[in-house]
mmCIF file of C-alpha atoms in Angstrom:
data_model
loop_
_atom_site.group_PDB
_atom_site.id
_atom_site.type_symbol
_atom_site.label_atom_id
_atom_site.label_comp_id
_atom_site.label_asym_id
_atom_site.label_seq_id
_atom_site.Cartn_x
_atom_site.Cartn_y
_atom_site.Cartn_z
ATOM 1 C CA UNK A 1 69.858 114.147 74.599
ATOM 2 C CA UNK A 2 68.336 111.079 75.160
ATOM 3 C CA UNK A 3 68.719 107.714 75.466
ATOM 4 C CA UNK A 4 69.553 105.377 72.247
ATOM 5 C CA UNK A 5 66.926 102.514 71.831
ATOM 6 C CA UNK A 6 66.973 98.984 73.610
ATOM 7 C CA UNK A 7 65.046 96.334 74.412
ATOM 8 C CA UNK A 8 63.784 95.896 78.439
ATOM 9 C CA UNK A 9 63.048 92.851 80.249
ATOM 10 C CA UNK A 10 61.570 92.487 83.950
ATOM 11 C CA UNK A 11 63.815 90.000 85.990
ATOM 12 C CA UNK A 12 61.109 88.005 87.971
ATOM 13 C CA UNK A 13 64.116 86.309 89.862
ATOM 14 C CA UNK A 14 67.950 86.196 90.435
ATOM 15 C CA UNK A 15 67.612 82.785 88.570
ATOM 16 C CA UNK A 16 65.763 84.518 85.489
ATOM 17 C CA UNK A 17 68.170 87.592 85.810
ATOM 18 C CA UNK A 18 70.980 85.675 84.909
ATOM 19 C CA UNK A 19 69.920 83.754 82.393
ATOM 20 C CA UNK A 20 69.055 86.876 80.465
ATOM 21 C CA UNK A 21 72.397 88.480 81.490
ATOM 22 C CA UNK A 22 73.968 85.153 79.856
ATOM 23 C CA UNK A 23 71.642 85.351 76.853
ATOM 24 C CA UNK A 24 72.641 89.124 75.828
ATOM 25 C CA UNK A 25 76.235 89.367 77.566
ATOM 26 C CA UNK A 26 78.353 92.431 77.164
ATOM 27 C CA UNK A 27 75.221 93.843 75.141
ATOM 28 C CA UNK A 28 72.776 94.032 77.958
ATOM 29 C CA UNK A 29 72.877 96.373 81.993
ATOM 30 C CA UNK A 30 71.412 95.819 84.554
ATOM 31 C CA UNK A 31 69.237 98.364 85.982
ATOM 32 C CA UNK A 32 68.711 98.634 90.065
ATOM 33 C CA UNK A 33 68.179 102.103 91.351
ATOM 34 C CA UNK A 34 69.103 103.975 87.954
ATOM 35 C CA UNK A 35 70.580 106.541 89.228
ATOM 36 C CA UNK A 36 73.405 106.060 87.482
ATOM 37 C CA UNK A 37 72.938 104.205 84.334
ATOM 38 C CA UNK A 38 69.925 106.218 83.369
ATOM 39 C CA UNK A 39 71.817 109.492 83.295
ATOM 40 C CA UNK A 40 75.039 107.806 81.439
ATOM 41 C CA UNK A 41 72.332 106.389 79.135
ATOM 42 C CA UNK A 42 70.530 109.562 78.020
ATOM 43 C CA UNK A 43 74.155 110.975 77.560
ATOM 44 C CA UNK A 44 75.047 108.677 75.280
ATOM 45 C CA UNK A 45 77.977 107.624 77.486
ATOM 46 C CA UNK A 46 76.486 103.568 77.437
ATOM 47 C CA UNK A 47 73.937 102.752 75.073
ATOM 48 C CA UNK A 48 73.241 98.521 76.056
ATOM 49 C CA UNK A 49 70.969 97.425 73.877
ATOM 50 C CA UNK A 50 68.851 95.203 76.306
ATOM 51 C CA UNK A 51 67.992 96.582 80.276
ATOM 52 C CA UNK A 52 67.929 94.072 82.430
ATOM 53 C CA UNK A 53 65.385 95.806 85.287
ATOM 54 C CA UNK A 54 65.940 93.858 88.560
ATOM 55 C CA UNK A 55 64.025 96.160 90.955
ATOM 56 C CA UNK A 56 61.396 94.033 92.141
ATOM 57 C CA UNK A 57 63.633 91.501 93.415
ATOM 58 C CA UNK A 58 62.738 91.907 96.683
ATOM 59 C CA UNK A 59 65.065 89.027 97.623
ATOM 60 C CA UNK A 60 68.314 91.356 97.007
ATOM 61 C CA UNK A 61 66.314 93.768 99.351
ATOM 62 C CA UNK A 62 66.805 94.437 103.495
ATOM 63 C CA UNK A 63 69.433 94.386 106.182
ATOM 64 C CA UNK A 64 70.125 91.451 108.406
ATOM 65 C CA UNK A 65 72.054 90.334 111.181
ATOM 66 C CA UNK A 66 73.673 86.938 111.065
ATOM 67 C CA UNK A 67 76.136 86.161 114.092
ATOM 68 C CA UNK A 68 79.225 88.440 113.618
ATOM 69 C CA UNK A 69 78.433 89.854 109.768
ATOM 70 C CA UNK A 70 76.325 92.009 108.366
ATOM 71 C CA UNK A 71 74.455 91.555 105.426
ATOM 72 C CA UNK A 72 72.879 93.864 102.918
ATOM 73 C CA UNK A 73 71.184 93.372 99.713
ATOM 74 C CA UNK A 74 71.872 94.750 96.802
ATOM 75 C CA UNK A 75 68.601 96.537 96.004
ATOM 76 C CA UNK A 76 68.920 97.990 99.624
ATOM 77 C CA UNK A 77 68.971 102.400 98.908
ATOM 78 C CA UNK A 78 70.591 104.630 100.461
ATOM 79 C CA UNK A 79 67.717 105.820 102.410
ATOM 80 C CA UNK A 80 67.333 102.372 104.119
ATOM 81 C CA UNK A 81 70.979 103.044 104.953
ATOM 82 C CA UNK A 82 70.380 105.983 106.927
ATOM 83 C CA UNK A 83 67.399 104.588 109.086
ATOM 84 C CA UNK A 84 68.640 101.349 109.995
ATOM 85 C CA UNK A 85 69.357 100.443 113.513
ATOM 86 C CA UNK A 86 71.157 97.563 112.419
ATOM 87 C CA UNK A 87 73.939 99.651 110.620
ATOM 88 C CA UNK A 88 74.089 101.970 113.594
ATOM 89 C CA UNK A 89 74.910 99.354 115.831
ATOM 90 C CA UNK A 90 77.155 97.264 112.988
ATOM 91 C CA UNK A 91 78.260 99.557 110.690
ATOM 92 C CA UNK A 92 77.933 103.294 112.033
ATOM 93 C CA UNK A 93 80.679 104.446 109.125
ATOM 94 C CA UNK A 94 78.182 103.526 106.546
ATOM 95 C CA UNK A 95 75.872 105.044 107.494
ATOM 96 C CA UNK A 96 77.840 108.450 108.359
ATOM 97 C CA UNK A 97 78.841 107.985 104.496
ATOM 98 C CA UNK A 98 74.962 107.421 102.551
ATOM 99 C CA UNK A 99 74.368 110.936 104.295
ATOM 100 C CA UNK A 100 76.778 112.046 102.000
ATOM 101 C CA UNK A 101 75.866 110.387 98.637
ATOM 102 C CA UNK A 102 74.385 112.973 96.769
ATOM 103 C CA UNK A 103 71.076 114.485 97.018
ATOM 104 C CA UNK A 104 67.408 112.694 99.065
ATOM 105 C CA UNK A 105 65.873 112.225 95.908
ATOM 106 C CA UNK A 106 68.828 110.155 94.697
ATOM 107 C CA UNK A 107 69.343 108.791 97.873
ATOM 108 C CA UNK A 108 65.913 107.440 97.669
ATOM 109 C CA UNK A 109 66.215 105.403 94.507
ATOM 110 C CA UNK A 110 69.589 104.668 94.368
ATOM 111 C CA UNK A 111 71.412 101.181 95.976
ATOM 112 C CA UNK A 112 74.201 100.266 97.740
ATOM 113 C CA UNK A 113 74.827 97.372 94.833
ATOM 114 C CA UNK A 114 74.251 99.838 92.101
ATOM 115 C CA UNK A 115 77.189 102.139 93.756
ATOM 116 C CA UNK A 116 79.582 99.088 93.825
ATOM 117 C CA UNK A 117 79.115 98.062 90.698
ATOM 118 C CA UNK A 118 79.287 101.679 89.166
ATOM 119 C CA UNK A 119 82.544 102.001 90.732
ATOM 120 C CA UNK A 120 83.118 105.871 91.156
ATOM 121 C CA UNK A 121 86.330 106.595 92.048
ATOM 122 C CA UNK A 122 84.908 109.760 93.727
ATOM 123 C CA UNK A 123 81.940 108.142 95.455
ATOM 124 C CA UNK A 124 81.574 107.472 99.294
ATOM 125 C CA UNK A 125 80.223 103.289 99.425
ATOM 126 C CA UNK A 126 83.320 102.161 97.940
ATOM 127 C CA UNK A 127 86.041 103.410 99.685
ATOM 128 C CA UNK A 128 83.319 102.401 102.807
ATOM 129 C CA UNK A 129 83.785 98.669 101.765
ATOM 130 C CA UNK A 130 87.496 98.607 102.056
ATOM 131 C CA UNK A 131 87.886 100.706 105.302
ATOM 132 C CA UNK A 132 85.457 98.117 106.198
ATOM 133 C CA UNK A 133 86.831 95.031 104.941
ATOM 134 C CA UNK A 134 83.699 94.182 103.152
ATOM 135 C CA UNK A 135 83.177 90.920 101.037
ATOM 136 C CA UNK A 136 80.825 91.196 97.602
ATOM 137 C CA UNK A 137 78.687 88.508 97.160
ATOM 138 C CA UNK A 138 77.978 87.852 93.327
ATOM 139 C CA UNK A 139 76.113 85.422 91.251
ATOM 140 C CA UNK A 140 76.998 84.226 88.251
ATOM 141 C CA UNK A 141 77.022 80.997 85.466
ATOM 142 C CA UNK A 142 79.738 79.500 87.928
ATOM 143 C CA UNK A 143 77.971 79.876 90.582
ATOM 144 C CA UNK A 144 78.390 82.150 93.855
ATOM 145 C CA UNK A 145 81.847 83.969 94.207
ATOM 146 C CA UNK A 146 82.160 86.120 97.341
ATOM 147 C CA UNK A 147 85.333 88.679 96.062
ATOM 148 C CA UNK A 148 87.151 90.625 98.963
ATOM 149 C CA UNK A 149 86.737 94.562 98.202
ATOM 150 C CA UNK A 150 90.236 95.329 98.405
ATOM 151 C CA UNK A 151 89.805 92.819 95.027
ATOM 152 C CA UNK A 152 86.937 93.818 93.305
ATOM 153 C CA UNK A 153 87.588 97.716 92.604
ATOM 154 C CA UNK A 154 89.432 97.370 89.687
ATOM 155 C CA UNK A 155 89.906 100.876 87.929
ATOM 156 C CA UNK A 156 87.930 103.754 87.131
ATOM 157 C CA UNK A 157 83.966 102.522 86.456
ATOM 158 C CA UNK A 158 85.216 99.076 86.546
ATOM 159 C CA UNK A 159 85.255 96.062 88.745
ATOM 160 C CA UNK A 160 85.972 92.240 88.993
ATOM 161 C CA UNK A 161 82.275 91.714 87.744
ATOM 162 C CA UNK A 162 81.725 89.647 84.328
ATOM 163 C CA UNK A 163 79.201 91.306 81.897
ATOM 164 C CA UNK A 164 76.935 87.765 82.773
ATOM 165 C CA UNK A 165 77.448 88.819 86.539
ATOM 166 C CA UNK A 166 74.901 90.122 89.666
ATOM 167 C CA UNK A 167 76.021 91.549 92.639
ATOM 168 C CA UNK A 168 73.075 89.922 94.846
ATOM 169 C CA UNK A 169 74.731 91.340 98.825
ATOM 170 C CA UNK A 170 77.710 92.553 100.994
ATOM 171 C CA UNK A 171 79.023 91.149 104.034
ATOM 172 C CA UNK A 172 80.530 93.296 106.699
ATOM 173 C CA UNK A 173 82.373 92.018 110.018
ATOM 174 C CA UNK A 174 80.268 93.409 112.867
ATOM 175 C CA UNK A 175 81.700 96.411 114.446
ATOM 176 C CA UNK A 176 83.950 95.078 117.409
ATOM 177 C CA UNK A 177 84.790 96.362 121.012
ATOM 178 C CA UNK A 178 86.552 99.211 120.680
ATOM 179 C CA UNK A 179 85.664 100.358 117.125
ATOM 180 C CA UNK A 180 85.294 103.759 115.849
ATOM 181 C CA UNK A 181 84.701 105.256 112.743
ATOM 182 C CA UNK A 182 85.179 108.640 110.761
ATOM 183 C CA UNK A 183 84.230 109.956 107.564
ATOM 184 C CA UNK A 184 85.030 113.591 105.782
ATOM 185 C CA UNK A 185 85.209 114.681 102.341
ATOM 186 C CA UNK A 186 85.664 117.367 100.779
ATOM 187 C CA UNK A 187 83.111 118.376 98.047
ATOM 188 C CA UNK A 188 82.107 122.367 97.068
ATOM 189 C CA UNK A 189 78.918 121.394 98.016
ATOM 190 C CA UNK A 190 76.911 119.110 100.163
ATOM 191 C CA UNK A 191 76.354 116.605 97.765
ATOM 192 C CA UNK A 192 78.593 117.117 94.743
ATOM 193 C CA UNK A 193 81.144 114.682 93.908
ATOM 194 C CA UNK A 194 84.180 114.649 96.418
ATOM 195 C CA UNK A 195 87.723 116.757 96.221
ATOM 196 C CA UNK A 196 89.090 114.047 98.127
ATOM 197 C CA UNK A 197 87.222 111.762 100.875
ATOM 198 C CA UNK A 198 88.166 109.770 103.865
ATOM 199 C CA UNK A 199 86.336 106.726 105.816
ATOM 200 C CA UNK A 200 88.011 105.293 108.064
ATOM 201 C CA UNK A 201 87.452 102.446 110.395
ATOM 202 C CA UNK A 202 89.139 101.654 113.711
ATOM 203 C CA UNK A 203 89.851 99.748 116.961
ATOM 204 C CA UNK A 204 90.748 102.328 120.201
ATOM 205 C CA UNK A 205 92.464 100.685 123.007
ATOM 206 C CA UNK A 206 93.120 103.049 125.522
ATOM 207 C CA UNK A 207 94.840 105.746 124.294
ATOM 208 C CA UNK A 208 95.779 104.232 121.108
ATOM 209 C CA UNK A 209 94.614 103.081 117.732
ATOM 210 C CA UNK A 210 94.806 99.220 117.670
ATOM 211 C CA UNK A 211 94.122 99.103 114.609
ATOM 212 C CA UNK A 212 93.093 101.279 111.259
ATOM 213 C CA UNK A 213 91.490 100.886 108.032
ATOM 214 C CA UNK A 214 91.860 104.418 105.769
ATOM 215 C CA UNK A 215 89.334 104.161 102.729
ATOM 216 C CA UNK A 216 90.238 107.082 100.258
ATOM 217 C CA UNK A 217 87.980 108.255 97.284
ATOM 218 C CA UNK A 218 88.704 110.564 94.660
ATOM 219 C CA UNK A 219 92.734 110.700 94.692
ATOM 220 C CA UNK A 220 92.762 108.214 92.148
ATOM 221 C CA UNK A 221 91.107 105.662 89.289
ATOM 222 C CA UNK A 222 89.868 103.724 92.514
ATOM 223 C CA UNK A 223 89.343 104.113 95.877
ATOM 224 C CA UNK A 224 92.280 103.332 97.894
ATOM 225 C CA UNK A 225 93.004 101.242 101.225
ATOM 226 C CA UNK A 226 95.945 103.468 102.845
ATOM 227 C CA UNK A 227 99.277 101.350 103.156
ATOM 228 C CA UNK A 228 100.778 103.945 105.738
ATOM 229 C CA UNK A 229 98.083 103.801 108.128
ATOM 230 C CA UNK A 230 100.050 100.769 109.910
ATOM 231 C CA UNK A 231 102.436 103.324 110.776
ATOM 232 C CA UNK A 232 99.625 104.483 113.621
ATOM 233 C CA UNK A 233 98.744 101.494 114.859
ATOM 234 C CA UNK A 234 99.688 100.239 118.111
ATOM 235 C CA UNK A 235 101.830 103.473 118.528
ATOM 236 C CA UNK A 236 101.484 106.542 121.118
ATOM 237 C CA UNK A 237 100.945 108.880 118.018
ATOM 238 C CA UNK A 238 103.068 112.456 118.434
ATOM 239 C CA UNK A 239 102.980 114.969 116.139
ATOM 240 C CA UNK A 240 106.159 113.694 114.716
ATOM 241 C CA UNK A 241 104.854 110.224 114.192
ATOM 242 C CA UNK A 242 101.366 111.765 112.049
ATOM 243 C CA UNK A 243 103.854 114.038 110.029
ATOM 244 C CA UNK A 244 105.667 110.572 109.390
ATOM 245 C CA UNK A 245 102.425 108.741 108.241
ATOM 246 C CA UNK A 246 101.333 111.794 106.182
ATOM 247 C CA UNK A 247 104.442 112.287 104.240
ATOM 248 C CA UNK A 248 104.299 108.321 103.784
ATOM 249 C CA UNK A 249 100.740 108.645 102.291
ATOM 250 C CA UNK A 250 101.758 111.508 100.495
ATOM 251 C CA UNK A 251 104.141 109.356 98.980
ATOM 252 C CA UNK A 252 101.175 106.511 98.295
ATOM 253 C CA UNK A 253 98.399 108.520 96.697
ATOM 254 C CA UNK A 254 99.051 108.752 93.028
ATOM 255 C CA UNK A 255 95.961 111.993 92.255
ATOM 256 C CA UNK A 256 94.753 112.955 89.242
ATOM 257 C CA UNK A 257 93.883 116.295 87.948
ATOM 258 C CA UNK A 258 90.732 117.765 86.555
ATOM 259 C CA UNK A 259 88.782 121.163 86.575
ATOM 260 C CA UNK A 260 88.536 121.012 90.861
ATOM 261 C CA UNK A 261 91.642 119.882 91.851
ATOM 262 C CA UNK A 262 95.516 119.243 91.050
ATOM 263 C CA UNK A 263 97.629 116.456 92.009
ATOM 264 C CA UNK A 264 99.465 118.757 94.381
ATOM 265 C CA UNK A 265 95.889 119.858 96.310
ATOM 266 C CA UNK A 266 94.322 116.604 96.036
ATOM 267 C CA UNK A 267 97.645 115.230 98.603
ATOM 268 C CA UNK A 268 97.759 118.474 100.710
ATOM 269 C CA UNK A 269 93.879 117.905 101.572
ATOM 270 C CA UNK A 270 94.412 113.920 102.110
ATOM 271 C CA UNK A 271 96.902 114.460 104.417
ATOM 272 C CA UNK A 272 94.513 117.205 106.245
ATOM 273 C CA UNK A 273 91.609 114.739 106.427
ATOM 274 C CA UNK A 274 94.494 112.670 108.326
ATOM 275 C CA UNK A 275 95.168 114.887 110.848
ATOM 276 C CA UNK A 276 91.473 115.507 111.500
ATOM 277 C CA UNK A 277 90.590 111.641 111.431
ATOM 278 C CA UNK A 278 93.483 110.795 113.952
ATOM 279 C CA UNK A 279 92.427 113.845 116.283
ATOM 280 C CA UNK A 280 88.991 113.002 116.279
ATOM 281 C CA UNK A 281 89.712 108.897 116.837
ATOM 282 C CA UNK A 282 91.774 109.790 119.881
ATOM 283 C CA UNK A 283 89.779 112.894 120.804
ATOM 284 C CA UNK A 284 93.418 115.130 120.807
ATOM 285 C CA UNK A 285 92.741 118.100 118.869
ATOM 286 C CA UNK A 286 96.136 119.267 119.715
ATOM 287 C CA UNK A 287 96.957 116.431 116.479
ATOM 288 C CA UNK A 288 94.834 118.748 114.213
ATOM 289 C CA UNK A 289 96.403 121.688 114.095
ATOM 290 C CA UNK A 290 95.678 123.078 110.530
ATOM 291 C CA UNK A 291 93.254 121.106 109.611
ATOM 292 C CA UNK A 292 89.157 121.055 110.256
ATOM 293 C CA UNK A 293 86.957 118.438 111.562
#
């Protein structure tokens, strides 16, 4: 199939894309990397009838450093992800992630913005933002809103952004003493969509985990921000005690079910990326027993 007609217009600014996004409304979509839209489009799943093409706005384009956050443009790809020496410094998780996100040549074209704004429940950058505590910066006829992630992932493809919305950046706190990260998913391939997925940010002191930030994908219509990680933190963590926090997260996850996974699996293999995460944090492989790393 391909894709239904519509009209295309050439943002020349964040200033013009808007006021075409407020001309055409819930009929127009905006186009960044396209590696999403463009497939949905010749599917038939969305047919806008104006494109709003904001790739040469090299403004929502680069990676910067300013004091203690991190900031990233919308238009930044995946591949810019992966050789940055700011995010391996700032933001090693996110990087461990975009090696994930599908294949190089999507990698390549597609964004970090257009990945927010798609809102996958099964794809890596969100669940990144929460573990991360990320902020979205977004443009629109008010003005600028900056919306905390845990806020802006709203169900499944859909988010806190207006149809006469642009997501222009993210902000991430600068990785502190003491942080560590960890990321594993699941998929049947390197590069298919995720079973299940964990990143997970963190805060060692000494033998314990200060403090930690579990960022799920693909257990449910969003990605989720694990409630029974504060079980862990500040606590010598036994066996008993991670048995504790997995049956409470158990508990949390609400699955769904579809041709690679039930409900039942979809918890079993959360609860293993647990036991791997927390071994490999604290470097105790004695905690992983059953799982992988």
């Amino acid at each position: 199939m391909k894709a239904a007609a519509f009209a295309y217009a050439r943002a020349t600014s964040v200033a013009n894309a808007l006021e075409l996004l407020a001309v055409h409304g819930e009929k127009a979509r905006v186009l960044s990397g396209g590696q999403s839209l463009i497939p949905a489009m010749n599917l038939r799943l969305v047919a806008p009838e104006v494109i709003v093409d904001i790739g040469d706005l090299a403004e929502l384009r680069g990676i910067a450093v300013k004091g203690d956050t991190l900031v990233i443009g919308a238009l930044t790809r995946h591949a810019d992800l992966l050789k940055s020496s700011d995010i391996v410094k700032c933001a090693p998780l996110l990087g461990a992630a975009a090696a994930h996100v599908a294949h190089p040549a999507i990698r390549n074209r597609g964004t970090i913005g257009g990945s927010l704004a798609q809102a996958d429940p099964a794809s890596e950058l969100p669940a990144c933002m929460l573990a991360l505590g990320a902020t979205i910066v977004v443009h629109g006829p008010g003005g600028e809103r900056r919306i905390a992630a845990a806020d802006f992932f709203t169900g499944i493809y859909e988010t806190q952004l207006a149809p006469q919305d642009l997501l222009v950046a993210i902000e991430l706190p600068v990785a502190r003493t003491g942080s560590a990260h960890f990321f594993q998913e699941f998929a049947r391939r390197h590069g298919d969509y995720a079973i299940v997925g964990l990143a997970a940010q963190a805060v060692l002191q000494g033998d314990r985990i200060a403090d930690l930030r579990l960022g799920y994908f693909a257990v449910g219509d969003k990605p989720v921000l694990a409630k029974a990680a504060g079980k862990l933190a500040g606590a010598t963590v036994t066996p008993t005690l991670l048995a504790e926090t997995s049956d409470a997260l158990s508990r949390e996850l609400d699955p769904h079910e579809d041709q690679q996974a039930t409900p039942a699996m979809r918890r079993h293999l959360a609860r293993v990326l647990l036991a791997c995460c927390v071994a490999s944090l604290l470097k105790r492989p004695d905690l992983n027993i059953g799982g992988r790393a």
